[in-house]
Short mmCIF file of C-alpha atoms in Angstrom, two decimals:
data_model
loop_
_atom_site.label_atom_id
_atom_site.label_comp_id
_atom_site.label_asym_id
_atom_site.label_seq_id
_atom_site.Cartn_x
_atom_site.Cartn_y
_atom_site.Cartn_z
CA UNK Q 1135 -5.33 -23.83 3.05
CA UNK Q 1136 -5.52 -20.36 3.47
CA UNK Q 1137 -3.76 -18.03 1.56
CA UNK Q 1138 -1.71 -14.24 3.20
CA UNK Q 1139 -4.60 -12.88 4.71
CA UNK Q 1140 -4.94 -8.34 5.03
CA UNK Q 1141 -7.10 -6.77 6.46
CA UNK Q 1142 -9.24 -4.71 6.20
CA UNK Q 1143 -9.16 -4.96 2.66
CA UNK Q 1144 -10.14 -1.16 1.80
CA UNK Q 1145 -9.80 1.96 4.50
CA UNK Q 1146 -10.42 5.27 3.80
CA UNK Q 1147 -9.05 7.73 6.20
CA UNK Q 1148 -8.40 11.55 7.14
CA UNK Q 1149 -4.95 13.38 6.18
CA UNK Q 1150 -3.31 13.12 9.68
CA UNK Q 1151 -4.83 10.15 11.10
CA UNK Q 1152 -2.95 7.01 12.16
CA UNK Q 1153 -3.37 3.94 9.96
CA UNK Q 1154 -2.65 0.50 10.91
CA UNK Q 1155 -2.53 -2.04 8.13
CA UNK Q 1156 -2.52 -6.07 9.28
CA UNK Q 1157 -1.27 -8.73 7.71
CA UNK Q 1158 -1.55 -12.94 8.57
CA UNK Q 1159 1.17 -14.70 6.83
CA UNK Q 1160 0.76 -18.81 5.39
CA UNK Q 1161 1.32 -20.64 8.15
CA UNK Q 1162 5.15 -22.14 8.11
CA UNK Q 1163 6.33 -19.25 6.14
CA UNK Q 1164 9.67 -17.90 7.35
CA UNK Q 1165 9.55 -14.60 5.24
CA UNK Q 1166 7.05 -11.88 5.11
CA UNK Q 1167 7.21 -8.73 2.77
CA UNK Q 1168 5.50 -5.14 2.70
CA UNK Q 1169 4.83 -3.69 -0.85
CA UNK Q 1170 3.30 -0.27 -1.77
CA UNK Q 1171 1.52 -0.25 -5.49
CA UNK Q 1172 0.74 3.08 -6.95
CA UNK Q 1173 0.19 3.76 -11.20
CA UNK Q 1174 2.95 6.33 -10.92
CA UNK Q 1175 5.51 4.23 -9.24
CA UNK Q 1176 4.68 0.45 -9.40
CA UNK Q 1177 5.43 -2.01 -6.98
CA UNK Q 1178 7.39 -1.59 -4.85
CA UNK Q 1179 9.03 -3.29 -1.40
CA UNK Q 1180 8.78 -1.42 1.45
CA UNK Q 1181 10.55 -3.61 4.03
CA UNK Q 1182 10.56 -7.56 4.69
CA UNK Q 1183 11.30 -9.74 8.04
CA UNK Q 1184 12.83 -13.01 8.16
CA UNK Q 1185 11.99 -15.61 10.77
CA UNK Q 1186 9.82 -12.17 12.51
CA UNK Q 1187 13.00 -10.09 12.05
CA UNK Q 1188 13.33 -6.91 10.13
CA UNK Q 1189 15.75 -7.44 7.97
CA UNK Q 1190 15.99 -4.08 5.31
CA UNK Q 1191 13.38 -1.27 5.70
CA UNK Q 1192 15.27 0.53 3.11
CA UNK Q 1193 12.14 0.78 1.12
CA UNK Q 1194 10.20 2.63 3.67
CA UNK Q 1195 9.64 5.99 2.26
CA UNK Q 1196 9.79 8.22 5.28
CA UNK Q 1197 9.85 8.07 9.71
CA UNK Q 1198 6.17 7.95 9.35
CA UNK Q 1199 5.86 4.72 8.47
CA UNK Q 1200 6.80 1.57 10.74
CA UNK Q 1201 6.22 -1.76 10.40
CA UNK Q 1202 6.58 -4.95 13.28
CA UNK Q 1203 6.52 -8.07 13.16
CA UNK Q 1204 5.78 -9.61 16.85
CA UNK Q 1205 5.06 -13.27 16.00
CA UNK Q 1206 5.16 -15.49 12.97
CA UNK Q 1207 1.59 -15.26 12.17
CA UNK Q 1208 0.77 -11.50 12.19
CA UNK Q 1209 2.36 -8.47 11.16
CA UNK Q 1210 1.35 -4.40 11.09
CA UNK Q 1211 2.34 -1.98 9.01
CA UNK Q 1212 1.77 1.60 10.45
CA UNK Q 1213 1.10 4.64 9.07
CA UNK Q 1214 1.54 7.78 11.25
CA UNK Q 1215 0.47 10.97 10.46
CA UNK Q 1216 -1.23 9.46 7.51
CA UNK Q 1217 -0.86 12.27 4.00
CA UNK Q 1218 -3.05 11.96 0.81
CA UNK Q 1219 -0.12 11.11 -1.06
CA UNK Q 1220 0.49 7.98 1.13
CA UNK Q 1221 -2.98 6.10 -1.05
CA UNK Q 1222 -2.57 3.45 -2.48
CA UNK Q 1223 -2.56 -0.43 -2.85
CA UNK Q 1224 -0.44 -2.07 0.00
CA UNK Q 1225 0.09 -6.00 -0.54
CA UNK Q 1226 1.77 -8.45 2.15
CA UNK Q 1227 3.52 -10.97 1.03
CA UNK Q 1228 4.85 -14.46 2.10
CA UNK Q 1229 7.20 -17.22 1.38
CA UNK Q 1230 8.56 -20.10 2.89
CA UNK Q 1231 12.52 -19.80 2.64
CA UNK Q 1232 14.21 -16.81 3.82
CA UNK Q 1233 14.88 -15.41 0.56
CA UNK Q 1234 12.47 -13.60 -2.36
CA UNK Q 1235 11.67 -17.13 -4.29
CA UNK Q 1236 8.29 -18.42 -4.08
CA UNK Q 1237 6.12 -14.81 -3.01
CA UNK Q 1238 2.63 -15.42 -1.86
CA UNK Q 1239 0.89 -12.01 -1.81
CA UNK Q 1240 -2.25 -11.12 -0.33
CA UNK Q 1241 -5.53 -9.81 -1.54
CA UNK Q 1242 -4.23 -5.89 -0.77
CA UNK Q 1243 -5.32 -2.94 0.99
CA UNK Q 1244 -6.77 -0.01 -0.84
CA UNK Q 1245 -5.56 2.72 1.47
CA UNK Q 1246 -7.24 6.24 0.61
CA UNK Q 1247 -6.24 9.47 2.28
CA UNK Q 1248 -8.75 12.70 1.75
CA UNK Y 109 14.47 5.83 -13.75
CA UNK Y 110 13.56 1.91 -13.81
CA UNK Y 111 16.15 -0.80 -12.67
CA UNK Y 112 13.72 -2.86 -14.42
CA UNK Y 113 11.98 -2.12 -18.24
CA UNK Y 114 9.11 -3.77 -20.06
CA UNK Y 115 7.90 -3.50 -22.76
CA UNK Y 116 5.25 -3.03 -24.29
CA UNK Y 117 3.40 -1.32 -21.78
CA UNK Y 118 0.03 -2.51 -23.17
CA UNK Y 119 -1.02 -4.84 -25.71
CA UNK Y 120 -4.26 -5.77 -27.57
CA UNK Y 121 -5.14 -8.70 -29.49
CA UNK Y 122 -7.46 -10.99 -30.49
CA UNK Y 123 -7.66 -14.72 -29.02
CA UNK Y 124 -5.77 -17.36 -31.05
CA UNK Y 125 -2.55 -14.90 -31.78
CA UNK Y 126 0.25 -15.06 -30.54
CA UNK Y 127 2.68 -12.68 -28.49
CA UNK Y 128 5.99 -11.89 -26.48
CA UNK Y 129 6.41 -9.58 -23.30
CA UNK Y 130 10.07 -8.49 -22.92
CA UNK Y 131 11.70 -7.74 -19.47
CA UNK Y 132 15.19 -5.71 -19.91
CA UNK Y 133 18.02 -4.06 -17.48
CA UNK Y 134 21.03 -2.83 -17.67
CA UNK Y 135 21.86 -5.05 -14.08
CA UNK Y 136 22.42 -8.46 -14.08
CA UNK Y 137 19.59 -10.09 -11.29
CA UNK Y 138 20.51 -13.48 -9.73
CA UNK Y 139 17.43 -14.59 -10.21
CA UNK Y 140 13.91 -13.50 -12.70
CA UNK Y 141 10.26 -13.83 -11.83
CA UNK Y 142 7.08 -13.67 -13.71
CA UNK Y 143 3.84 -12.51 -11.97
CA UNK Y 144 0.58 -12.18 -13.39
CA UNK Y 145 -2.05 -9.66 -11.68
CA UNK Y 146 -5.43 -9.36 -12.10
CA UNK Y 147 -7.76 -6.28 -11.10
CA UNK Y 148 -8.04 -5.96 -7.14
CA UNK Y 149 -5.80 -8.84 -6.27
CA UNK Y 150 -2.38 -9.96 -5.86
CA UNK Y 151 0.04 -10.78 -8.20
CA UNK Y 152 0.48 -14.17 -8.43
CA UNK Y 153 3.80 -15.93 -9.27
CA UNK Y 154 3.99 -17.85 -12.62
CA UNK Y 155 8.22 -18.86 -12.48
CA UNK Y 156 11.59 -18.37 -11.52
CA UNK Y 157 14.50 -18.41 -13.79
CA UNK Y 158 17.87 -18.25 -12.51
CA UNK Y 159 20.04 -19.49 -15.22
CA UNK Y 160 21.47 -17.85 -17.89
CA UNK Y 161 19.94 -18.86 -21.18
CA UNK Y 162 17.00 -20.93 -18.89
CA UNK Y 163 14.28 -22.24 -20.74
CA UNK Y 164 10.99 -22.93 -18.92
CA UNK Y 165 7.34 -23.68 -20.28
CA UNK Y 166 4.07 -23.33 -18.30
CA UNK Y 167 1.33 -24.96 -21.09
CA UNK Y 168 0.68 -22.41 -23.42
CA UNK Y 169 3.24 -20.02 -21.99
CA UNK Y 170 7.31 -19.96 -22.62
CA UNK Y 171 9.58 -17.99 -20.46
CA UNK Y 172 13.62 -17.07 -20.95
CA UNK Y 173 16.17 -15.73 -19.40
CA UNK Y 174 18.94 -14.21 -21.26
CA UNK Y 175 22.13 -15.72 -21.20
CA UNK Y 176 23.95 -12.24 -19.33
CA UNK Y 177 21.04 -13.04 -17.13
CA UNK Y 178 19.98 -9.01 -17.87
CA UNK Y 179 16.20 -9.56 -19.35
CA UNK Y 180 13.76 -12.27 -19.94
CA UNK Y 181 10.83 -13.01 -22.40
CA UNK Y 182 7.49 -14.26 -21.65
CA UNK Y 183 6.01 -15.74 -24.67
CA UNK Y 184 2.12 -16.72 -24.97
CA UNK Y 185 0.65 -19.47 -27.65
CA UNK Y 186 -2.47 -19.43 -28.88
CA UNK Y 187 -3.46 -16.52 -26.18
CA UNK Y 188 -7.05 -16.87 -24.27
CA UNK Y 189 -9.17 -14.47 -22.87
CA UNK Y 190 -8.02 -16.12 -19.58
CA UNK Y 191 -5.05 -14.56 -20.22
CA UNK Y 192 -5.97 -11.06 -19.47
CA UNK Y 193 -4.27 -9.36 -17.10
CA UNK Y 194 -0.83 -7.09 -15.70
CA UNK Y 195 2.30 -9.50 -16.37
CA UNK Y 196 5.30 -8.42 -14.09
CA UNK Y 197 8.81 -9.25 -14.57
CA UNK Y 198 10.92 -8.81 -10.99
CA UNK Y 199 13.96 -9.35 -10.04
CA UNK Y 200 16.87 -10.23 -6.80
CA UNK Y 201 20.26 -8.25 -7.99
CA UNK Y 202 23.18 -10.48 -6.98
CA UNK Y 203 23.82 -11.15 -3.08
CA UNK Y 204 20.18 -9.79 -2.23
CA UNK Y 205 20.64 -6.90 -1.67
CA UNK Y 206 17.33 -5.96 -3.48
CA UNK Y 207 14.12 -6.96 -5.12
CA UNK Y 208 12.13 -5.10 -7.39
CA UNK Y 209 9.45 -4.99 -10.10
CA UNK Y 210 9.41 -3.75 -13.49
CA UNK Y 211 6.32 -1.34 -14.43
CA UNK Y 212 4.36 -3.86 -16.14
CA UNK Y 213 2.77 -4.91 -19.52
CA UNK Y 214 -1.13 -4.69 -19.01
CA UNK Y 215 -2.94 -7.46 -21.59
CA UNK Y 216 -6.12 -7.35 -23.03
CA UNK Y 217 -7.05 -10.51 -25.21
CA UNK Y 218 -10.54 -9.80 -26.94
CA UNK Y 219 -12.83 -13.08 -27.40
#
């Protein structure tokens, strides 16, 4: 079976530009999770949706940053005006109860901002 | 300042030793998990311990969760190059209302 699919696995992109970062969760899993991973700060959990709804985006660092989930096998996470200080590694994960047991993360997203 | 501590932050040894990871807080977390992450992928999870004073072995590798159910131990026996790699302790505080990650202890076991 296929694992928590991102894409596209590396982007490089101009300070100001819009970023979209997608994510395809293992099929039958009820919970999906955004993390950011920097060396400075870690990992760390940006917002998560249970059965496709948002449940706490208390993670998300600022109003540029959105994420939606319109289905249960695909989710964004958007990035908009994009800032240098927004690189780094972002990982979706997935699990099949509605709580944090049990993560399945993806490959990551190498997000660089010049 | 970290809800979640580790320690140590890197470690070096030769294959054959032995050696234990520690995961501390000042919080007590309902629940403890142990992810291992190699370079350019995700971290994958190795267990779950949820009970005070839990016990759990994965072959060569012993995990524990303190009886306050503040920090945990990873232990590794007879450690393999295989092992290389970022071990993460992470946790749910009680009632869920969060889940983080400690910073990490990165592992380098030399053939």
């Amino acid at each position: 079976d296929a694992g928590v699919i991102q894409s596209p696995r590396h982007e490089v992109t101009e300070m100001g530009q819009e970023v979209t970062l997608r994510c395809k969760p293992i099929s039958g899993h009820n919970s999906l999770f955004w993390y950011r991973q920097t060396m400075m700060r870690g990992l760390e959990l940006l917002i998560y949706f249970n059965n496709n709804v948002p449940i706490d985006d208390s993670g998300m660092p600022e109003d540029r940053f959105s994420a939606k989930m319109p289905n249960a096998s695909f989710s964004t996470l958007k990035i908009q005006p994009s800032e240098p200080r927004d690189s780094a590694v972002y990982f979706c994960a997935s699990s099949p109860g509605l709580a944090f047991d049990e993560q399945y993360f993806g490959p990551g997203t190498r997000l660089t901002v010049t | 300042t970290q809800l979640l501590e580790q320690s140590p932050q890197f470690l070096s040894i030769q294959e054959g030793e032995n050696l234990t990871v520690y995961c501390n807080s000042s919080s007590v977390f309902s629940s403890l998990q142990w992810y291992r992450q190699e370079p350019g992928e995700g971290p994958v999870l190795l267990v779950t311990v949820v009970t005070g004073g839990e016990v759990k072995k994965l072959k060569r590798l012993t995990f524990q969760f303190g009886d306050a159910r503040k920090d945990s131990s990873l232990h590794i026996t007879a450690a393999q190059p295989g092992d290389t790699g970022l071990y993460l302790c992470a946790g749910e505080e009680p009632r869920g209302q969060n889940f983080v990650f400690g910073p990490g202890t990165r592992l380098s076991v030399l053939p």
